[in-house]
Coordinates of C-alpha atoms and ligand atoms in Angstrom, one line a residue:
M1 CA 0.2 -0.1 0.1
D2 CA 2.8 2.5 -0.4
Q3 CA 1.8 5.6 0.7
Y4 CA 2.5 9.0 2.0
A5 CA 0.6 10.3 5.2
I6 CA 0.7 13.8 5.5
H7 CA -0.5 16.3 8.5
G8 CA -0.9 19.5 7.0
G9 CA -0.9 23.1 8.1
N10 CA 2.8 23.8 8.6
P11 CA 4.5 26.4 6.8
L12 CA 7.6 24.9 5.1
V13 CA 10.7 26.8 6.2
G14 CA 14.3 25.9 5.5
E15 CA 16.7 25.2 2.5
V16 CA 16.6 22.2 0.3
E17 CA 19.3 20.7 -2.0
I18 CA 18.1 20.3 -5.4
G19 CA 19.3 17.0 -7.5
G20 CA 20.4 16.3 -10.9
A21 CA 17.8 16.7 -13.7
K22 CA 16.0 13.4 -14.2
N23 CA 15.2 14.3 -17.8
A24 CA 18.9 15.2 -18.5
A25 CA 20.0 12.3 -16.7
L26 CA 18.0 10.0 -18.9
A27 CA 19.2 11.5 -22.4
I28 CA 23.1 11.5 -21.2
L29 CA 22.7 7.9 -19.8
A30 CA 21.5 6.7 -23.3
A31 CA 23.8 8.9 -25.1
S32 CA 26.9 7.7 -23.1
I33 CA 26.6 4.1 -24.9
M34 CA 27.6 5.9 -27.9
T35 CA 31.6 6.2 -27.2
D36 CA 33.7 2.9 -26.7
D37 CA 35.8 4.7 -23.9
P38 CA 34.7 5.2 -20.4
V39 CA 32.4 8.3 -19.4
I40 CA 31.8 9.2 -15.8
I41 CA 28.3 11.0 -15.2
E42 CA 27.8 12.8 -11.9
N43 CA 24.5 14.4 -10.3
I44 CA 22.6 11.7 -11.6
P45 CA 19.3 11.5 -9.5
D46 CA 18.8 8.3 -7.6
V47 CA 15.1 7.8 -8.7
R48 CA 13.4 5.1 -10.4
D49 CA 13.4 6.2 -14.0
T50 CA 17.3 6.7 -13.8
K51 CA 17.5 2.9 -12.2
V52 CA 15.2 1.3 -15.2
L53 CA 17.1 3.1 -17.8
M54 CA 20.6 1.6 -16.3
Q55 CA 18.9 -1.8 -15.9
A56 CA 18.3 -1.8 -19.6
M57 CA 21.7 -0.5 -20.4
E58 CA 23.2 -3.3 -18.5
S59 CA 21.1 -5.8 -20.1
I60 CA 22.7 -5.2 -23.5
G61 CA 26.1 -5.3 -21.8
V62 CA 27.0 -2.0 -20.4
I63 CA 29.1 -2.1 -17.3
I64 CA 28.0 0.3 -14.7
E65 CA 29.7 1.2 -11.7
H66 CA 28.3 3.4 -9.1
L67 CA 31.1 5.5 -7.4
D68 CA 28.7 7.0 -5.3
R69 CA 24.9 7.5 -4.8
H70 CA 25.1 10.2 -7.4
T71 CA 28.1 9.4 -9.7
V72 CA 28.3 6.2 -12.2
K73 CA 31.4 5.3 -14.6
I74 CA 29.8 3.5 -17.6
N75 CA 31.6 1.5 -20.0
S76 CA 29.7 0.5 -23.3
R77 CA 32.8 -1.2 -25.1
L78 CA 31.4 -4.5 -24.7
I79 CA 28.0 -3.8 -25.6
N80 CA 26.7 -7.5 -26.9
G81 CA 23.0 -6.5 -28.0
Y82 CA 20.9 -3.7 -29.4
S83 CA 17.7 -5.4 -28.2
I84 CA 15.6 -4.1 -25.3
E85 CA 12.2 -5.7 -25.4
K86 CA 11.5 -6.5 -21.6
D87 CA 8.3 -5.2 -20.1
Y88 CA 10.0 -3.2 -17.5
I89 CA 11.3 -0.9 -19.9
K90 CA 8.0 0.4 -21.1
K91 CA 7.7 1.7 -17.8
I92 CA 9.8 4.5 -18.7
R93 CA 9.4 7.0 -21.4
A94 CA 12.8 8.0 -22.3
S95 CA 13.5 4.0 -23.2
Y96 CA 13.1 5.5 -26.6
Y97 CA 16.6 7.2 -26.3
L98 CA 18.2 4.2 -26.8
I99 CA 16.7 3.8 -30.3
G100 CA 18.7 7.1 -31.0
A101 CA 21.8 6.1 -29.4
L102 CA 21.6 2.6 -30.7
S103 CA 21.0 3.6 -34.3
G104 CA 23.3 6.3 -34.3
K105 CA 26.3 4.1 -32.8
Y106 CA 25.4 0.4 -34.1
K107 CA 23.1 1.5 -37.1
Q108 CA 20.6 -1.1 -35.5
A109 CA 18.1 -1.0 -32.6
R110 CA 15.0 -3.1 -31.1
V111 CA 13.3 -1.4 -28.4
A112 CA 10.1 -2.0 -26.7
L113 CA 7.4 1.3 -27.4
P114 CA 7.6 3.3 -24.4
G115 CA 5.5 3.8 -21.5
G116 CA 5.6 6.6 -18.9
C117 CA 3.3 8.6 -17.4
N118 CA -0.6 8.5 -18.6
I119 CA -0.9 12.3 -19.5
G120 CA -1.7 11.8 -23.1
L121 CA -1.3 9.7 -26.3
R122 CA 2.2 10.8 -26.9
P123 CA 2.8 9.8 -30.4
I124 CA 6.6 9.2 -31.3
D125 CA 5.9 10.2 -35.3
Q126 CA 8.2 13.3 -35.1
H127 CA 11.2 10.8 -33.7
I128 CA 10.5 8.3 -36.8
K129 CA 10.3 11.1 -39.1
G130 CA 13.6 12.7 -38.0
L131 CA 15.2 9.2 -37.7
K132 CA 14.1 8.2 -41.4
A133 CA 15.4 11.6 -42.6
L134 CA 18.7 10.6 -41.6
G135 CA 18.4 7.2 -43.8
I136 CA 17.2 5.1 -40.9
D137 CA 14.6 2.4 -41.5
V138 CA 12.1 2.3 -38.8
T139 CA 9.6 -0.3 -38.6
L140 CA 7.2 -1.4 -36.2
D141 CA 6.7 -5.2 -35.0
F142 CA 4.2 -5.8 -32.4
G143 CA 4.9 -3.1 -30.2
I144 CA 8.7 -3.0 -30.7
I145 CA 10.6 -0.2 -32.8
V146 CA 13.1 -1.7 -35.1
T147 CA 15.6 0.2 -36.6
E148 CA 18.2 -0.5 -39.3
A149 CA 20.5 1.8 -41.0
G150 CA 23.1 1.1 -43.7
Q151 CA 24.6 4.5 -43.6
I152 CA 23.5 7.5 -41.1
K153 CA 23.6 10.6 -43.8
G154 CA 23.2 14.1 -42.3
S155 CA 19.8 15.6 -43.3
H156 CA 17.7 18.6 -42.9
V157 CA 14.8 17.9 -40.4
Y158 CA 11.8 20.0 -39.5
L159 CA 10.0 19.0 -36.5
D160 CA 6.3 19.8 -37.0
V161 CA 5.5 19.9 -33.3
V162 CA 8.3 21.4 -30.8
S163 CA 9.3 18.0 -29.1
V164 CA 11.9 17.4 -26.5
G165 CA 12.1 13.5 -27.2
A166 CA 12.3 13.8 -30.8
T167 CA 14.8 16.9 -30.6
I168 CA 16.7 14.6 -28.7
N169 CA 16.5 11.3 -30.6
V170 CA 17.7 13.4 -33.9
M171 CA 20.5 14.8 -32.2
L172 CA 21.6 11.2 -30.7
A173 CA 21.2 9.7 -34.3
A174 CA 22.8 12.4 -36.0
V175 CA 26.3 13.0 -33.9
L176 CA 28.2 10.0 -35.8
A177 CA 26.2 10.6 -39.1
E178 CA 28.2 11.3 -42.7
G179 CA 27.5 15.3 -43.1
Q180 CA 25.6 17.8 -41.4
T181 CA 21.8 17.9 -39.8
T182 CA 20.1 21.2 -39.4
L183 CA 17.2 20.4 -37.0
E184 CA 14.6 23.0 -37.1
N185 CA 11.9 24.0 -34.7
A186 CA 13.9 22.2 -32.2
A187 CA 12.9 22.1 -28.5
K188 CA 15.0 24.7 -26.2
E189 CA 14.6 22.8 -22.8
P190 CA 17.6 22.9 -20.5
H191 CA 18.1 19.3 -20.7
V192 CA 18.4 19.5 -24.5
V193 CA 21.2 22.1 -23.9
D194 CA 22.7 20.0 -21.5
L195 CA 22.7 16.6 -23.8
A196 CA 24.3 18.7 -26.4
N197 CA 26.9 20.1 -24.0
F198 CA 27.3 16.4 -22.7
L199 CA 28.1 15.0 -26.4
N200 CA 30.4 18.1 -27.3
S201 CA 32.4 17.0 -24.2
C202 CA 33.0 13.5 -25.9
G203 CA 34.0 15.3 -29.2
A204 CA 30.8 15.8 -30.8
N205 CA 30.0 18.9 -33.1
I206 CA 26.6 20.4 -32.2
K207 CA 26.0 24.0 -32.2
G208 CA 22.8 26.3 -31.5
A209 CA 21.2 23.8 -28.7
G210 CA 18.9 26.0 -26.9
T211 CA 17.8 27.9 -29.9
D212 CA 15.2 26.3 -32.6
V213 CA 17.9 25.3 -34.9
I214 CA 20.5 22.9 -34.0
R215 CA 23.3 22.2 -36.2
I216 CA 25.1 18.8 -35.9
K217 CA 28.2 17.9 -38.1
G218 CA 28.9 14.3 -37.6
V219 CA 32.1 13.1 -36.3
S220 CA 33.8 9.8 -36.9
R221 CA 33.9 8.7 -32.9
L222 CA 33.0 10.2 -29.5
H223 CA 35.4 9.9 -26.7
G224 CA 35.1 9.5 -22.9
T225 CA 34.5 12.2 -20.7
E226 CA 33.6 13.4 -17.1
Y227 CA 30.4 15.2 -16.9
A228 CA 27.9 17.0 -14.3
I229 CA 24.4 16.9 -15.0
I230 CA 22.1 20.2 -14.5
P231 CA 20.1 20.8 -11.4
D232 CA 16.4 19.6 -11.7
Q233 CA 14.0 22.5 -12.7
I234 CA 10.8 20.7 -12.0
E235 CA 12.0 19.7 -8.7
A236 CA 13.2 23.1 -7.8
G237 CA 9.9 24.4 -8.9
T238 CA 7.7 22.1 -6.9
F239 CA 9.5 23.0 -3.8
M240 CA 9.3 26.6 -4.9
F241 CA 5.4 25.9 -5.1
A242 CA 5.4 23.9 -1.8
A243 CA 6.8 27.2 -0.3
A244 CA 3.9 29.3 -2.0
V245 CA 1.1 27.0 -0.9
T246 CA 1.9 26.2 2.9
K247 CA 3.0 30.1 3.5
G248 CA 6.5 29.0 4.0
D249 CA 9.6 30.4 3.3
I250 CA 12.0 28.2 1.4
T251 CA 15.4 28.6 -0.4
V252 CA 15.9 25.9 -3.3
K253 CA 19.7 25.4 -3.5
N254 CA 22.1 24.2 -6.1
V255 CA 20.0 25.3 -8.9
I256 CA 20.1 27.5 -12.2
P257 CA 17.9 30.5 -11.4
K258 CA 17.9 31.0 -15.4
H259 CA 16.1 27.8 -15.9
L260 CA 13.4 28.8 -13.2
E261 CA 12.5 32.0 -14.8
S262 CA 8.6 31.3 -15.6
I263 CA 7.8 29.4 -12.5
S264 CA 9.7 32.7 -10.4
A265 CA 7.7 35.1 -12.5
K266 CA 4.4 33.4 -11.9
L267 CA 5.0 33.0 -8.1
M268 CA 5.7 36.8 -8.0
E269 CA 2.7 37.3 -9.8
I270 CA 0.3 35.6 -7.3
G271 CA 1.8 37.3 -4.2
C272 CA 5.1 35.6 -3.3
E273 CA 8.6 37.3 -2.8
V274 CA 11.3 35.7 -4.8
S275 CA 15.0 36.5 -4.5
E276 CA 17.7 34.8 -6.4
S277 CA 21.4 34.5 -6.0
D278 CA 24.0 32.8 -8.2
D279 CA 23.0 29.3 -7.7
A280 CA 19.9 29.6 -5.2
V281 CA 16.3 30.9 -5.1
R282 CA 14.1 31.9 -2.1
V283 CA 10.5 31.7 -2.1
V284 CA 8.4 33.5 0.8
S285 CA 4.5 33.2 0.7
A286 CA 3.5 36.1 3.4
K287 CA 0.7 37.5 1.5
P288 CA -2.9 35.9 0.5
L289 CA -2.1 34.2 -3.0
R290 CA -3.7 36.2 -6.0
P291 CA -5.1 34.5 -9.0
S292 CA -3.8 34.1 -12.4
H293 CA -4.1 32.8 -15.8
V294 CA -1.5 30.3 -16.8
K295 CA -0.7 28.7 -20.5
T296 CA 1.9 25.8 -20.4
L297 CA 4.1 26.1 -23.3
P298 CA 7.5 24.7 -24.3
Y299 CA 10.8 26.3 -22.7
P300 CA 11.1 29.1 -22.0
G301 CA 7.3 29.1 -21.5
F302 CA 5.5 27.8 -18.2
P303 CA 6.5 24.2 -18.2
T304 CA 3.5 21.6 -18.6
D305 CA 5.6 19.3 -16.1
M306 CA 4.7 22.3 -13.5
Q307 CA 1.0 22.8 -14.2
P308 CA -0.5 20.8 -11.8
Q309 CA 1.6 22.2 -8.9
I310 CA 0.6 26.0 -10.1
A311 CA -3.1 25.0 -10.0
V312 CA -2.7 23.4 -6.5
A313 CA -1.6 27.2 -5.5
L314 CA -4.2 29.1 -7.6
A315 CA -6.8 27.0 -6.0
L316 CA -6.0 28.8 -2.8
S317 CA -6.0 32.2 -4.2
E318 CA -8.6 34.9 -3.4
G319 CA -10.2 34.8 -6.9
S320 CA -10.7 33.2 -10.3
S321 CA -8.0 31.4 -12.1
I322 CA -7.9 29.6 -15.7
V323 CA -4.7 27.1 -16.3
T324 CA -4.8 26.1 -19.9
E325 CA -2.7 23.0 -20.9
S326 CA -1.2 23.4 -24.4
I327 CA 1.1 20.3 -24.4
F328 CA -0.6 17.0 -23.2
E329 CA -4.3 16.3 -23.5
N330 CA -4.8 14.2 -20.3
R331 CA -3.3 16.1 -17.7
F332 CA -6.1 17.5 -15.6
R333 CA -6.5 13.8 -13.7
Y334 CA -5.6 15.2 -10.3
V335 CA -8.4 17.5 -10.5
D336 CA -11.0 15.4 -9.2
E337 CA -8.4 14.3 -6.1
L338 CA -8.2 18.1 -5.3
V339 CA -12.1 18.5 -5.5
R340 CA -12.1 15.7 -3.0
M341 CA -10.1 17.9 -0.9
G342 CA -12.4 20.8 -1.1
A343 CA -11.0 22.5 -4.4
N344 CA -13.4 24.3 -6.6
I345 CA -12.0 23.3 -10.1
K346 CA -14.0 22.6 -13.3
V347 CA -12.4 21.2 -16.4
E348 CA -13.6 22.1 -19.9
G349 CA -11.5 21.2 -22.5
N350 CA -7.8 21.5 -22.2
S351 CA -8.6 24.6 -19.3
A352 CA -9.2 24.2 -15.6
I353 CA -11.0 26.8 -14.2
I354 CA -10.5 27.3 -10.8
N355 CA -12.0 29.6 -8.1
G356 CA -10.1 30.1 -5.1
I357 CA -11.3 28.4 -1.5
P358 CA -9.7 29.4 1.9
K359 CA -8.2 25.9 2.6
Y360 CA -8.0 22.4 1.5
M361 CA -9.5 19.6 3.6
G362 CA -7.4 16.5 4.3
A363 CA -8.4 13.5 2.1
S364 CA -7.5 10.0 0.9
I365 CA -6.0 10.6 -2.5
Q366 CA -4.4 8.9 -5.6
A367 CA -1.6 10.1 -7.3
P368 CA -2.3 9.8 -11.0
D369 CA 0.9 10.3 -12.3
L370 CA 4.4 11.6 -11.5
R371 CA 4.1 15.6 -11.3
A372 CA 0.4 15.7 -10.4
G373 CA 1.3 13.2 -7.8
A374 CA 4.1 15.5 -6.2
A375 CA 1.4 18.4 -6.7
L376 CA -1.1 16.5 -4.3
V377 CA 1.2 16.1 -1.6
I378 CA 2.0 19.7 -1.5
A379 CA -2.0 20.1 -1.3
G380 CA -1.9 17.6 1.5
L381 CA 0.7 19.9 3.4
A382 CA -1.6 23.2 3.2
A383 CA -4.7 20.9 4.1
E384 CA -6.4 20.8 7.3
G385 CA -6.1 17.6 8.8
T386 CA -4.7 14.2 7.5
T387 CA -4.3 13.4 3.7
T388 CA -2.7 9.9 2.5
V389 CA -1.7 9.9 -1.0
D390 CA -1.7 6.7 -2.7
D391 CA 0.3 5.2 -5.9
I392 CA 3.5 7.0 -4.8
R393 CA 5.4 4.7 -7.3
Y394 CA 4.9 7.7 -9.7
I395 CA 6.2 10.1 -7.6
E396 CA 9.3 8.0 -6.8
R397 CA 9.9 8.0 -10.6
G398 CA 11.2 11.4 -10.4
Y399 CA 11.6 13.0 -6.9
E400 CA 14.7 11.5 -5.0
D401 CA 13.8 11.2 -0.8
F402 CA 11.0 13.6 -1.8
H403 CA 9.3 13.1 1.8
L404 CA 12.5 13.3 3.5
K405 CA 13.6 16.6 2.0
L406 CA 9.9 17.7 3.0
K407 CA 10.7 16.7 6.4
L408 CA 13.6 18.6 6.7
L409 CA 11.6 21.7 6.0
G410 CA 9.4 20.9 8.6
A411 CA 6.3 18.8 6.9
Q412 CA 4.8 16.2 9.0
I413 CA 5.1 13.4 6.5
E414 CA 5.8 9.7 6.6
R415 CA 5.9 7.0 3.8
I416 CA 3.7 4.5 5.1
E417 CA 3.3 0.7 3.8
T418 CA 0.6 -0.6 6.3
E419 CA -2.8 0.4 7.9
R420 CA -0.9 0.2 11.7
D421 CA 1.8 2.6 10.1
L422 CA -1.1 5.1 9.5
Q423 CA -2.4 4.8 12.8
K424 CA 0.8 5.2 14.3
F425 CA 1.0 8.3 12.2
N426 CA -2.0 9.6 13.1
L427 CA -1.5 9.4 17.0
K428 CA 1.8 11.0 16.4
T429 CA 0.6 14.1 14.9
G430 CA -2.8 14.4 16.8
Ligands
LIG1 C1 9.4 15.5 -22.3 C2 9.6 15.2 -20.5 C3 8.3 15.5 -20.0 C4 7.7 16.8 -20.5 C5 7.6 17.2 -21.8 C6 7.4 18.4 -22.5 C7 11.5 13.5 -20.5 C8 11.9 12.1 -20.3 N1 10.3 13.9 -20.5 O1 8.4 14.6 -22.8 O2 8.6 15.3 -18.6 O3 6.3 17.0 -19.8 O4 9.0 16.7 -22.6 O5 8.3 19.5 -21.6 O6 12.3 14.6 -21.0 N2 4.6 15.1 -29.7 C9 4.2 14.3 -31.1 N3 4.9 13.7 -31.7 C10 6.1 13.4 -31.2 C11 6.4 13.8 -30.0 C12 5.7 14.4 -29.5 O7 2.9 15.0 -31.6 O8 6.6 12.1 -31.9 C13 3.3 16.2 -29.0 C14 3.5 15.3 -27.9 O9 2.3 14.3 -27.7 C15 2.8 16.5 -27.0 C16 4.2 17.5 -27.4 O10 4.5 16.8 -28.8 O11 1.8 17.2 -27.3 C17 5.4 17.6 -26.6 O12 6.0 16.3 -26.4 P1 7.5 16.2 -26.1 O13 8.2 17.4 -25.9 O14 8.0 14.8 -27.0 O15 7.2 15.3 -24.5 P2 8.6 14.1 -24.0 O16 9.9 14.3 -24.8 O17 7.8 12.8 -24.4

């Protein structure tokens, strides 16, 4: 029954150390198999998604040595297969990066179609379009993506939709290609830039990452490197909203404030004080929260992965707000749960119309996906009474030690497994 039990009402106060970006780590781990030399990667978050990807890499002969909790040494010299079909790989979305990486280096791959969060249809047509443009033959074989290429040739690729995954997969497939690839309408997310920096540190020639045109000049080989993953923008943003919602004062440390600009701007707009230093951002929530309109957009717009967290805050604001989701079609599954906690939210199409309430009431709720799960935990922290959040395996896909970090900020939260644990928690928290 793994759940979080939360006794809400405490303002969260203090400092929290932000880990490495899950989504950058997934791309960079996959990319690391493209060199025969050892690669050392630091600041990998110890979360379920990175563990599953490393398990998949080990299944084809990649040797992964854990130097400490967040540092691995990867040796891919003895890869002995290109086929990753086991069921567990479907649990993570980013399994498809192995298609780009294996195809780019070994000219062949067989990878089970990805799963991941249940937030929408999540087609991969743009990935396939990009790979095909490079001369890679892509077919589907009963849920397995099969690629084969004689020679991979640089090309011109225009993405019809801005896709992080397709941008990363094309970069991976093009980095060892013959000639130059121009990728237009590319995603600009920080983890796209981080992957380009990692590959360049291995000898790749990638220019323009972070803009919407990326130019990749193929090189004949990649060499080893030592590289540290950027901090997780979404983990940081989640704690920033935890401050907003609990009337707290939280400093997120080890972050790149520039990556948090859209989040900081919205927090200020709804009445929080936000101050930045070189690698930290402090959020103080001392005034009543104000309503706002938000639309999720590709970077540098407001991230879809922060949409549930801001909705949790706006549901406590003094007035009416509209949250519009423009990236994924199924990202309001948490609304029913919030309504059970007393929120006044109506979903119409891809918008949530929110009328603020003074406070949430504790309830028994379920995490519908990774980010919504984290947002519901924050709602529980602001609620009166006890909240239990079920299905926390989703949250553990992307947040390392989430409840422990919250506890250090003064939250009353425990990870519980049995009814008895819940009784003990209730006795302790009164
Ligand atoms: C990545 C992130 C995820 C984040 C999302 C948007 C990882 C592992 N995951 O997901 O946390 O929420 O970016 O910032 O990094 N699309 C197509 N065809 C395609 C690919 C995408 O139509 O071939 C559409 C999607 O349905 C969606 C939009 O493009 O509407 C953006 O998706 P994309 O950027 O690809 O998301 P992911 O890479 O899957």
